[in-house]
């Protein structure tokens, strides 16, 4: 932990306090990275076709206002969500790193952040006129401007807290765990209900209730996944609420040496709260056109919430090194389970098989542009694919942390394993490799190990 900074009164302000140099964290690198991602993602598949400027401008001016059906509503909302961080980060950067910015500066930063997001939206739509099959519509620009405005409002309310979260990355340990827990609790509803494609008519409700996304125990769409992918989905649902269970147990736990807050929460209470949370999520999913509602998901969230509370209660029984030793002890069984599951989940190593020369011929048709194939699906399926690949290779980061392997080595191993899985798809009919998964796998393994290293790091002595 870094030393405190001198306060004008002469007292020392603890590092990490709002307004302190140590507690502030610059946002502009994150702003720059996100803006570049927005521009790149909006122009994929990068099929540039030169177009005179006057024709491009006329196409922009003549962009239609489309009447969106329920199938297009999710993509429309996703455009707004893409620009929400633009408004948030732009406003946060302009507000400055110091806490306590005056109302005038906050107002100017909000207006300039909103203006930048709107200009970026128009500029990107203008550029898309020269990148077919990208299309231009006023609906997209409206969604992007709304997303920017919501991000701007979010920055006015929470930019300082976001800076503290980033500063916690440098401190690690319990400080980072607490801040990540609050951030995760805030983001979980947004992740669970994305892409917010609400049903708006009686006909849409009727079609949803009679469709494959609703089931008393298992929805028809879940049964169509197959046993491996269905099991993976249920495991992800369980693990996703585990941090919420731990945060709830920490909140309900009475302070040491006091009776305030009553006794420690029981596991039965945790299970009931988790089941209520799962029920609320499934009811909310019922009102989304692309949301899946099924009874088993209430059970998975109750189990995950209870496990989170159980982990929190037993947190003092095992040190970081003891946890590493336990993971090393079970590394072989974990790998023996992970590798076949990866092969089954990716559809690798299944026939009918193609001849090697046919596989090499297919390789010529593979596009290596990052996120190329994500364009040719819906935003929701692209997010699901990105999440699934990341979670598939994140356990390698867990094992790398247990064995004290350098994160770069673990990321390289994840890349090679993903290359093996994707390459096997060349030999099987009905599958198509996606080179983007190699970089996603490497990044997921690296981030998982880096986060564990920060969470279990030992901060230095507190300032006097």
Short mmCIF file of C-alpha atoms in Angstrom, two decimals:
data_model
loop_
_atom_site.label_atom_id
_atom_site.label_comp_id
_atom_site.label_asym_id
_atom_site.label_seq_id
_atom_site.Cartn_x
_atom_site.Cartn_y
_atom_site.Cartn_z
CA UNK A 1 0.00 0.00 0.00
CA UNK A 2 1.39 3.40 -0.88
CA UNK A 3 1.89 6.13 1.69
CA UNK A 4 -0.72 8.74 2.42
CA UNK A 5 -0.55 12.22 0.92
CA UNK A 6 -0.28 15.42 2.87
CA UNK A 7 -3.53 17.27 3.46
CA UNK A 8 -3.53 21.11 3.53
CA UNK A 9 -4.31 20.94 7.26
CA UNK A 10 -1.11 18.99 7.81
CA UNK A 11 -2.81 15.64 8.46
CA UNK A 12 -2.12 12.62 6.36
CA UNK A 13 -4.91 11.45 4.08
CA UNK A 14 -5.01 7.67 3.63
CA UNK A 15 -3.99 6.38 0.26
CA UNK A 16 -7.03 5.48 -1.77
CA UNK A 17 -9.23 8.18 -0.27
CA UNK A 18 -11.30 10.18 -2.70
CA UNK A 19 -9.41 13.10 -4.00
CA UNK A 20 -6.01 11.79 -3.11
CA UNK A 21 -3.38 11.27 -5.73
CA UNK A 22 -3.13 7.64 -4.89
CA UNK A 23 -6.86 7.18 -4.91
CA UNK A 24 -7.37 8.82 -8.26
CA UNK A 25 -6.84 6.89 -11.44
CA UNK A 26 -6.58 8.32 -14.89
CA UNK A 27 -9.35 7.29 -17.27
CA UNK A 28 -8.01 8.41 -20.61
CA UNK A 29 -6.26 5.10 -21.53
CA UNK A 30 -9.56 3.26 -20.98
CA UNK A 31 -11.40 5.98 -22.91
CA UNK A 32 -8.97 5.69 -25.84
CA UNK A 33 -9.14 1.88 -25.87
CA UNK A 34 -12.95 1.87 -25.84
CA UNK A 35 -13.28 4.50 -28.57
CA UNK A 36 -10.91 2.52 -30.79
CA UNK A 37 -12.92 -0.64 -30.06
CA UNK A 38 -16.18 1.13 -30.99
CA UNK A 39 -14.75 2.41 -34.26
CA UNK A 40 -13.20 -0.93 -35.17
CA UNK A 41 -16.26 -2.97 -34.18
CA UNK A 42 -18.50 -0.66 -36.18
CA UNK A 43 -16.48 -1.13 -39.37
CA UNK A 44 -15.91 -4.90 -39.27
CA UNK A 45 -15.63 -6.80 -41.64
CA UNK A 46 -13.44 -3.95 -42.96
CA UNK A 47 -14.53 -4.37 -46.57
CA UNK A 48 -13.60 -0.87 -47.67
CA UNK A 49 -15.22 0.36 -50.88
CA UNK A 50 -14.12 3.86 -51.99
CA UNK A 51 -17.03 6.26 -52.25
CA UNK A 52 -17.00 9.96 -53.22
CA UNK A 53 -17.54 12.20 -50.22
CA UNK A 54 -20.63 13.86 -51.69
CA UNK A 55 -22.30 10.46 -52.27
CA UNK A 56 -21.37 9.28 -48.79
CA UNK A 57 -22.81 12.47 -47.30
CA UNK A 58 -26.03 12.06 -49.26
CA UNK A 59 -26.38 8.49 -48.05
CA UNK A 60 -25.99 9.70 -44.49
CA UNK A 61 -28.59 12.44 -44.96
CA UNK A 62 -30.98 9.99 -46.57
CA UNK A 63 -30.55 7.34 -43.87
CA UNK A 64 -33.98 5.85 -43.20
CA UNK A 65 -35.84 5.61 -39.91
CA UNK A 66 -36.63 1.91 -39.86
CA UNK A 67 -39.61 0.32 -38.19
CA UNK A 68 -37.96 -2.23 -35.94
CA UNK A 69 -39.60 -5.53 -35.16
CA UNK A 70 -38.99 -7.64 -32.11
CA UNK A 71 -36.11 -9.46 -33.84
CA UNK A 72 -34.23 -6.19 -34.48
CA UNK A 73 -34.91 -4.60 -31.09
CA UNK A 74 -32.02 -6.37 -29.38
CA UNK A 75 -29.51 -5.09 -31.96
CA UNK A 76 -30.90 -1.58 -31.57
CA UNK A 77 -30.48 -1.66 -27.79
CA UNK A 78 -27.00 -3.17 -28.15
CA UNK A 79 -25.93 -0.11 -30.18
CA UNK A 80 -26.94 2.08 -27.26
CA UNK A 81 -25.11 -0.12 -24.76
CA UNK A 82 -21.97 0.10 -26.91
CA UNK A 83 -21.94 3.89 -26.57
CA UNK A 84 -22.78 4.03 -22.86
CA UNK A 85 -19.08 3.72 -21.87
CA UNK A 86 -18.27 6.43 -24.44
CA UNK A 87 -20.43 8.93 -22.57
CA UNK A 88 -19.24 7.69 -19.18
CA UNK A 89 -15.51 7.74 -19.91
CA UNK A 90 -15.59 10.96 -21.97
CA UNK A 91 -17.34 12.82 -19.15
CA UNK A 92 -15.10 11.24 -16.52
CA UNK A 93 -11.93 12.23 -18.37
CA UNK A 94 -13.11 15.82 -18.77
CA UNK A 95 -14.14 16.07 -15.10
CA UNK A 96 -10.55 15.37 -14.07
CA UNK A 97 -8.97 12.98 -11.61
CA UNK A 98 -9.47 15.10 -8.50
CA UNK A 99 -12.62 14.65 -6.42
CA UNK A 100 -14.84 17.58 -5.56
CA UNK A 101 -15.01 19.19 -9.01
CA UNK A 102 -17.27 22.22 -8.99
CA UNK A 103 -20.75 22.20 -10.48
CA UNK A 104 -19.61 24.37 -13.36
CA UNK A 105 -16.80 22.04 -14.36
CA UNK A 106 -19.05 19.00 -14.01
CA UNK A 107 -21.68 20.63 -16.20
CA UNK A 108 -19.18 21.58 -18.90
CA UNK A 109 -17.66 18.09 -18.80
CA UNK A 110 -21.11 16.52 -19.16
CA UNK A 111 -22.02 18.67 -22.16
CA UNK A 112 -18.68 18.08 -23.89
CA UNK A 113 -18.83 14.34 -23.17
CA UNK A 114 -22.32 14.16 -24.63
CA UNK A 115 -21.27 16.20 -27.66
CA UNK A 116 -18.25 13.96 -28.30
CA UNK A 117 -20.35 10.79 -28.18
CA UNK A 118 -22.90 12.25 -30.59
CA UNK A 119 -20.20 13.42 -33.01
CA UNK A 120 -18.53 10.00 -32.81
CA UNK A 121 -21.84 8.29 -33.59
CA UNK A 122 -22.43 10.45 -36.67
CA UNK A 123 -18.81 10.06 -37.83
CA UNK A 124 -18.95 6.27 -37.51
CA UNK A 125 -22.26 6.07 -39.37
CA UNK A 126 -20.75 8.28 -42.08
CA UNK A 127 -17.73 5.98 -42.36
CA UNK A 128 -20.00 2.93 -42.60
CA UNK A 129 -21.29 4.16 -45.96
CA UNK A 130 -17.93 3.06 -47.42
CA UNK A 131 -17.83 -0.29 -45.58
CA UNK A 132 -20.49 -2.60 -47.00
CA UNK A 133 -22.31 -4.70 -45.91
CA UNK A 134 -22.62 -2.14 -43.12
CA UNK A 135 -25.84 -0.14 -43.33
CA UNK A 136 -26.75 3.30 -42.04
CA UNK A 137 -29.99 4.18 -40.29
CA UNK A 138 -31.27 6.92 -38.04
CA UNK A 139 -32.32 4.27 -35.54
CA UNK A 140 -28.69 3.41 -34.88
CA UNK A 141 -27.67 7.04 -34.42
CA UNK A 142 -30.59 7.60 -32.05
CA UNK A 143 -29.65 4.54 -29.96
CA UNK A 144 -26.00 5.60 -29.83
CA UNK A 145 -26.89 9.12 -28.71
CA UNK A 146 -29.23 7.79 -26.02
CA UNK A 147 -26.49 5.45 -24.82
CA UNK A 148 -24.02 8.34 -24.68
CA UNK A 149 -26.47 10.43 -22.66
CA UNK A 150 -27.05 7.62 -20.16
CA UNK A 151 -23.30 7.13 -19.82
CA UNK A 152 -22.85 10.84 -19.21
CA UNK A 153 -25.42 10.76 -16.41
CA UNK A 154 -23.72 7.69 -14.97
CA UNK A 155 -20.38 9.53 -14.91
CA UNK A 156 -21.87 12.42 -12.96
CA UNK A 157 -23.07 9.95 -10.34
CA UNK A 158 -20.29 7.36 -10.27
CA UNK A 159 -17.08 8.41 -12.05
CA UNK A 160 -15.34 8.87 -8.70
CA UNK A 161 -16.29 5.38 -7.55
CA UNK A 162 -15.04 3.94 -10.82
CA UNK A 163 -11.70 5.65 -10.28
CA UNK A 164 -11.52 4.08 -6.82
CA UNK A 165 -12.16 0.68 -8.38
CA UNK A 166 -9.27 1.20 -10.79
CA UNK A 167 -7.07 2.42 -7.95
CA UNK A 168 -7.97 -0.77 -6.07
CA UNK A 169 -6.32 -2.77 -8.86
CA UNK A 170 -3.02 -1.33 -7.71
CA UNK A 171 -3.68 -2.06 -4.02
CA UNK A 172 -5.14 -5.55 -4.41
CA UNK A 173 -6.18 -7.70 -1.48
CA UNK A 174 -9.31 -6.98 0.53
CA UNK A 175 -9.56 -3.43 -0.83
CA UNK A 176 -9.88 -4.72 -4.39
CA UNK A 177 -12.23 -7.52 -3.33
CA UNK A 178 -14.66 -5.10 -1.67
CA UNK A 179 -14.67 -2.70 -4.60
CA UNK A 180 -15.03 -5.48 -7.16
CA UNK A 181 -17.90 -6.94 -5.14
CA UNK A 182 -19.83 -3.67 -5.22
CA UNK A 183 -19.12 -3.18 -8.90
CA UNK A 184 -20.19 -6.75 -9.71
CA UNK A 185 -23.41 -6.38 -7.72
CA UNK A 186 -24.17 -3.25 -9.72
CA UNK A 187 -23.38 -4.82 -13.08
CA UNK A 188 -24.99 -8.24 -12.52
CA UNK A 189 -28.59 -7.15 -13.34
CA UNK A 190 -27.37 -5.50 -16.54
CA UNK A 191 -25.51 -8.67 -17.59
CA UNK A 192 -28.43 -10.93 -16.69
CA UNK A 193 -30.99 -8.91 -18.65
CA UNK A 194 -28.91 -7.91 -21.68
CA UNK A 195 -29.93 -6.91 -24.38
CA UNK A 196 -33.09 -5.40 -22.77
CA UNK A 197 -35.36 -6.18 -25.73
CA UNK A 198 -38.64 -5.65 -23.90
CA UNK A 199 -41.88 -7.11 -25.23
CA UNK A 200 -44.13 -4.23 -26.25
CA UNK A 201 -47.37 -5.79 -27.50
CA UNK A 202 -49.82 -8.53 -26.68
CA UNK A 203 -48.89 -10.46 -29.81
CA UNK A 204 -45.23 -10.44 -28.79
CA UNK A 205 -46.15 -11.73 -25.33
CA UNK A 206 -48.28 -14.48 -26.81
CA UNK A 207 -45.51 -15.58 -29.15
CA UNK A 208 -42.97 -15.54 -26.30
CA UNK A 209 -45.10 -17.65 -23.94
CA UNK A 210 -45.77 -20.22 -26.66
CA UNK A 211 -42.17 -20.25 -27.90
CA UNK A 212 -39.13 -22.38 -27.04
CA UNK A 213 -37.64 -19.90 -24.55
CA UNK A 214 -40.12 -20.60 -21.75
CA UNK A 215 -40.35 -23.78 -19.71
CA UNK A 216 -41.59 -24.85 -16.29
CA UNK A 217 -38.36 -26.77 -15.58
CA UNK A 218 -36.30 -26.75 -18.78
CA UNK A 219 -37.08 -24.60 -21.81
CA UNK A 220 -37.10 -26.25 -25.22
CA UNK A 221 -34.19 -24.06 -26.28
CA UNK A 222 -32.11 -25.50 -23.42
CA UNK A 223 -32.90 -29.06 -24.44
CA UNK A 224 -31.65 -28.25 -27.93
CA UNK A 225 -28.21 -27.33 -26.61
CA UNK A 226 -27.20 -30.90 -25.94
CA UNK A 227 -26.00 -32.28 -22.60
CA UNK A 228 -22.52 -30.70 -22.57
CA UNK A 229 -23.55 -27.16 -23.44
CA UNK A 230 -26.61 -27.39 -21.17
CA UNK A 231 -24.43 -28.48 -18.26
CA UNK A 232 -21.98 -25.67 -19.01
CA UNK A 233 -24.83 -23.14 -19.05
CA UNK A 234 -26.17 -24.31 -15.68
CA UNK A 235 -22.68 -24.25 -14.15
CA UNK A 236 -22.14 -20.68 -15.38
CA UNK A 237 -25.49 -19.62 -13.90
CA UNK A 238 -24.45 -21.13 -10.58
CA UNK A 239 -20.98 -19.57 -10.49
CA UNK A 240 -22.26 -16.16 -11.65
CA UNK A 241 -24.21 -15.55 -8.42
CA UNK A 242 -21.52 -16.94 -6.11
CA UNK A 243 -19.92 -13.47 -5.59
CA UNK A 244 -23.36 -12.08 -4.75
CA UNK A 245 -23.83 -14.73 -2.07
CA UNK A 246 -20.45 -13.87 -0.57
CA UNK A 247 -21.24 -10.14 -0.65
CA UNK A 248 -24.61 -10.76 1.01
CA UNK A 249 -23.01 -12.84 3.75
CA UNK A 250 -20.42 -10.12 4.36
CA UNK A 251 -23.17 -7.51 4.57
CA UNK A 252 -25.25 -9.59 7.03
CA UNK A 253 -22.28 -10.56 9.18
CA UNK A 254 -22.19 -8.66 12.49
CA UNK A 255 -19.05 -6.66 13.22
CA UNK A 256 -16.51 -8.44 15.43
CA UNK A 257 -17.23 -8.10 19.16
CA UNK A 258 -20.71 -6.64 18.71
CA UNK A 259 -24.26 -7.92 18.61
CA UNK A 260 -25.42 -5.46 15.98
CA UNK A 261 -26.94 -7.17 12.98
CA UNK A 262 -28.01 -10.34 14.82
CA UNK A 263 -26.47 -13.78 14.39
CA UNK A 264 -24.58 -14.95 11.34
CA UNK A 265 -26.94 -15.62 8.43
CA UNK A 266 -27.78 -19.29 8.01
CA UNK A 267 -27.30 -21.24 4.79
CA UNK A 268 -31.08 -21.72 4.64
CA UNK A 269 -31.51 -17.95 4.58
CA UNK A 270 -28.90 -17.72 1.83
CA UNK A 271 -30.71 -20.38 -0.19
CA UNK A 272 -34.03 -18.54 0.18
CA UNK A 273 -32.51 -15.21 -0.85
CA UNK A 274 -30.77 -16.88 -3.82
CA UNK A 275 -34.02 -18.53 -4.89
CA UNK A 276 -35.83 -15.19 -4.66
CA UNK A 277 -33.08 -13.57 -6.74
CA UNK A 278 -33.35 -16.37 -9.32
CA UNK A 279 -37.14 -16.00 -9.45
CA UNK A 280 -36.87 -12.24 -10.02
CA UNK A 281 -34.36 -12.79 -12.82
CA UNK A 282 -36.53 -15.40 -14.54
CA UNK A 283 -39.62 -13.17 -14.31
CA UNK A 284 -37.63 -10.27 -15.76
CA UNK A 285 -36.30 -12.55 -18.51
CA UNK A 286 -39.88 -13.44 -19.33
CA UNK A 287 -40.49 -9.84 -20.38
CA UNK A 288 -37.50 -9.88 -22.78
CA UNK A 289 -37.91 -11.14 -26.33
CA UNK A 290 -34.60 -13.00 -26.25
CA UNK A 291 -34.70 -13.89 -22.56
CA UNK A 292 -34.95 -17.50 -21.45
CA UNK A 293 -37.15 -18.36 -18.45
CA UNK A 294 -37.03 -21.78 -16.84
CA UNK A 295 -37.48 -23.22 -13.38
CA UNK A 296 -34.10 -24.92 -13.13
CA UNK A 297 -32.39 -21.52 -13.25
CA UNK A 298 -34.06 -20.58 -9.96
CA UNK A 299 -32.42 -23.65 -8.43
CA UNK A 300 -28.98 -22.92 -9.90
CA UNK A 301 -29.02 -19.39 -8.49
CA UNK A 302 -30.13 -20.62 -5.09
CA UNK A 303 -27.24 -23.11 -5.07
CA UNK A 304 -24.69 -20.54 -6.27
CA UNK A 305 -25.85 -17.93 -3.75
CA UNK A 306 -25.60 -20.48 -0.92
CA UNK A 307 -22.12 -21.57 -2.04
CA UNK A 308 -21.03 -17.93 -2.05
CA UNK A 309 -22.23 -17.47 1.53
CA UNK A 310 -20.51 -20.71 2.51
CA UNK A 311 -17.22 -19.59 0.95
CA UNK A 312 -17.42 -16.30 2.83
CA UNK A 313 -18.04 -18.04 6.14
CA UNK A 314 -15.05 -20.31 5.63
CA UNK A 315 -12.72 -17.67 4.20
CA UNK A 316 -10.47 -17.70 7.25
CA UNK A 317 -9.88 -21.45 7.21
CA UNK A 318 -7.54 -21.46 4.21
CA UNK A 319 -4.73 -19.13 3.25
CA UNK A 320 -3.74 -18.26 -0.30
CA UNK A 321 -0.84 -20.71 -0.21
CA UNK A 322 -3.05 -23.48 1.19
CA UNK A 323 -5.54 -22.84 -1.59
CA UNK A 324 -2.74 -22.97 -4.15
CA UNK A 325 -1.54 -26.28 -2.69
CA UNK A 326 -5.05 -27.74 -2.85
CA UNK A 327 -5.41 -26.67 -6.49
CA UNK A 328 -2.03 -28.16 -7.35
CA UNK A 329 -3.15 -31.40 -5.74
CA UNK A 330 -6.18 -31.59 -8.03
CA UNK A 331 -4.58 -30.12 -11.16
CA UNK A 332 -4.42 -33.44 -13.02
CA UNK A 333 -8.12 -34.33 -12.50
CA UNK A 334 -9.09 -30.77 -13.43
CA UNK A 335 -7.13 -30.93 -16.68
CA UNK A 336 -8.43 -34.42 -17.48
CA UNK A 337 -11.97 -33.05 -17.11
CA UNK A 338 -11.34 -29.71 -18.83
CA UNK A 339 -9.75 -30.95 -22.03
CA UNK A 340 -12.53 -33.39 -23.07
CA UNK A 341 -15.18 -30.83 -22.14
CA UNK A 342 -13.44 -28.23 -24.31
CA UNK A 343 -13.35 -30.66 -27.22
CA UNK A 344 -17.02 -31.58 -26.81
CA UNK A 345 -18.14 -27.98 -26.33
CA UNK A 346 -16.30 -26.75 -29.41
CA UNK A 347 -17.55 -29.64 -31.54
CA UNK A 348 -13.97 -30.63 -32.17
CA UNK A 349 -12.84 -34.17 -32.99
CA UNK A 350 -16.20 -35.27 -34.34
CA UNK A 351 -16.85 -36.53 -37.83
CA UNK A 352 -17.52 -37.01 -40.58
CA UNK A 353 -13.91 -36.24 -41.39
CA UNK A 354 -12.49 -34.47 -44.40
CA UNK A 355 -9.32 -35.39 -46.21
CA UNK A 356 -6.24 -33.28 -45.28
CA UNK A 357 -6.21 -31.61 -48.70
CA UNK A 358 -9.86 -30.64 -48.25
CA UNK A 359 -9.06 -29.16 -44.83
CA UNK A 360 -6.23 -27.12 -46.33
CA UNK A 361 -8.59 -25.89 -49.03
CA UNK A 362 -11.05 -24.78 -46.33
CA UNK A 363 -8.23 -22.89 -44.62
CA UNK A 364 -8.05 -20.54 -47.61
CA UNK A 365 -11.62 -19.40 -46.92
CA UNK A 366 -11.04 -18.61 -43.23
CA UNK A 367 -11.00 -14.90 -42.35
CA UNK A 368 -8.38 -13.89 -39.80
CA UNK A 369 -9.72 -10.38 -39.21
CA UNK A 370 -10.40 -10.10 -35.45
CA UNK A 371 -14.11 -10.48 -34.64
CA UNK A 372 -14.93 -11.00 -38.31
CA UNK A 373 -17.49 -13.73 -37.69
CA UNK A 374 -19.08 -11.85 -34.79
CA UNK A 375 -20.51 -9.41 -37.31
CA UNK A 376 -22.54 -12.09 -39.06
CA UNK A 377 -24.60 -12.90 -35.99
CA UNK A 378 -26.72 -10.92 -33.58
CA UNK A 379 -25.16 -8.79 -30.85
CA UNK A 380 -26.54 -11.10 -28.19
CA UNK A 381 -25.07 -14.23 -29.76
CA UNK A 382 -21.76 -12.42 -30.24
CA UNK A 383 -21.68 -11.56 -26.52
CA UNK A 384 -22.64 -15.14 -25.58
CA UNK A 385 -19.88 -16.51 -27.81
CA UNK A 386 -17.30 -14.13 -26.34
CA UNK A 387 -18.35 -15.04 -22.79
CA UNK A 388 -18.38 -18.78 -23.47
CA UNK A 389 -14.87 -18.79 -24.95
CA UNK A 390 -13.52 -16.65 -22.11
CA UNK A 391 -14.99 -18.90 -19.42
CA UNK A 392 -13.73 -22.01 -21.22
CA UNK A 393 -10.08 -20.97 -20.95
CA UNK A 394 -10.14 -18.93 -17.72
CA UNK A 395 -9.48 -22.11 -15.62
CA UNK A 396 -5.99 -22.20 -17.15
CA UNK A 397 -5.33 -18.90 -15.41
CA UNK A 398 -6.51 -20.47 -12.15
CA UNK A 399 -4.04 -23.34 -12.55
CA UNK A 400 -1.28 -20.94 -13.58
CA UNK A 401 -1.84 -18.97 -10.38
CA UNK A 402 -1.72 -22.18 -8.34
CA UNK A 403 1.60 -23.26 -9.88
CA UNK A 404 3.21 -19.77 -9.84
CA UNK A 405 3.58 -19.82 -13.63
CA UNK A 406 4.10 -16.49 -15.33
CA UNK A 407 0.87 -15.09 -16.86
CA UNK A 408 2.50 -14.73 -20.27
CA UNK A 409 3.31 -18.45 -20.34
CA UNK A 410 -0.24 -19.35 -19.33
CA UNK A 411 -1.66 -17.06 -22.01
CA UNK A 412 0.56 -18.72 -24.61
CA UNK A 413 -0.60 -22.18 -23.53
CA UNK A 414 -4.23 -21.06 -23.75
CA UNK A 415 -3.59 -19.71 -27.25
CA UNK A 416 -2.02 -23.01 -28.35
CA UNK A 417 -4.84 -25.07 -26.86
CA UNK A 418 -7.43 -22.85 -28.56
CA UNK A 419 -5.52 -23.18 -31.84
CA UNK A 420 -5.69 -26.96 -31.47
CA UNK A 421 -9.45 -26.83 -30.86
CA UNK A 422 -10.13 -24.40 -33.70
CA UNK A 423 -7.80 -26.24 -36.07
CA UNK A 424 -9.65 -29.51 -35.50
CA UNK A 425 -12.77 -27.84 -36.90
CA UNK A 426 -11.09 -27.73 -40.30
CA UNK A 427 -11.20 -31.52 -40.43
CA UNK A 428 -14.86 -31.91 -39.43
CA UNK A 429 -17.82 -31.15 -41.64
CA UNK A 430 -20.36 -28.69 -40.30
CA UNK A 431 -17.89 -26.72 -38.17
CA UNK A 432 -15.97 -23.54 -38.87
CA UNK A 433 -12.91 -22.31 -36.94
CA UNK A 434 -12.84 -18.74 -35.66
CA UNK A 435 -9.29 -17.37 -35.33
CA UNK A 436 -10.56 -14.66 -32.96
CA UNK A 437 -11.07 -17.33 -30.31
CA UNK A 438 -7.30 -17.77 -30.03
CA UNK A 439 -6.78 -14.21 -28.80
CA UNK A 440 -9.90 -14.33 -26.63
CA UNK A 441 -8.65 -17.52 -24.95
CA UNK A 442 -5.20 -16.04 -24.28
CA UNK A 443 -6.66 -12.81 -22.88
CA UNK A 444 -9.13 -14.70 -20.64
CA UNK A 445 -6.42 -16.91 -19.13
CA UNK A 446 -4.10 -13.94 -18.58
CA UNK A 447 -6.83 -11.79 -17.00
CA UNK A 448 -8.00 -14.62 -14.72
CA UNK A 449 -4.49 -15.21 -13.38
CA UNK A 450 -3.72 -11.49 -13.06
CA UNK A 451 -6.94 -10.88 -11.12
CA UNK A 452 -6.19 -13.75 -8.73
CA UNK A 453 -2.70 -12.41 -8.15
CA UNK A 454 -4.13 -9.00 -7.27
CA UNK A 455 -6.89 -10.39 -5.04
CA UNK A 456 -4.44 -12.51 -3.03
CA UNK A 457 -1.64 -9.97 -2.92
CA UNK A 458 -0.48 -8.74 0.44
CA UNK A 459 -0.68 -4.96 0.79
CA UNK A 460 2.12 -3.14 2.47
CA UNK A 461 1.91 -1.57 5.93
CA UNK A 462 -0.80 0.99 6.50
CA UNK A 463 0.34 4.66 6.60
CA UNK A 464 0.97 6.13 10.06
#
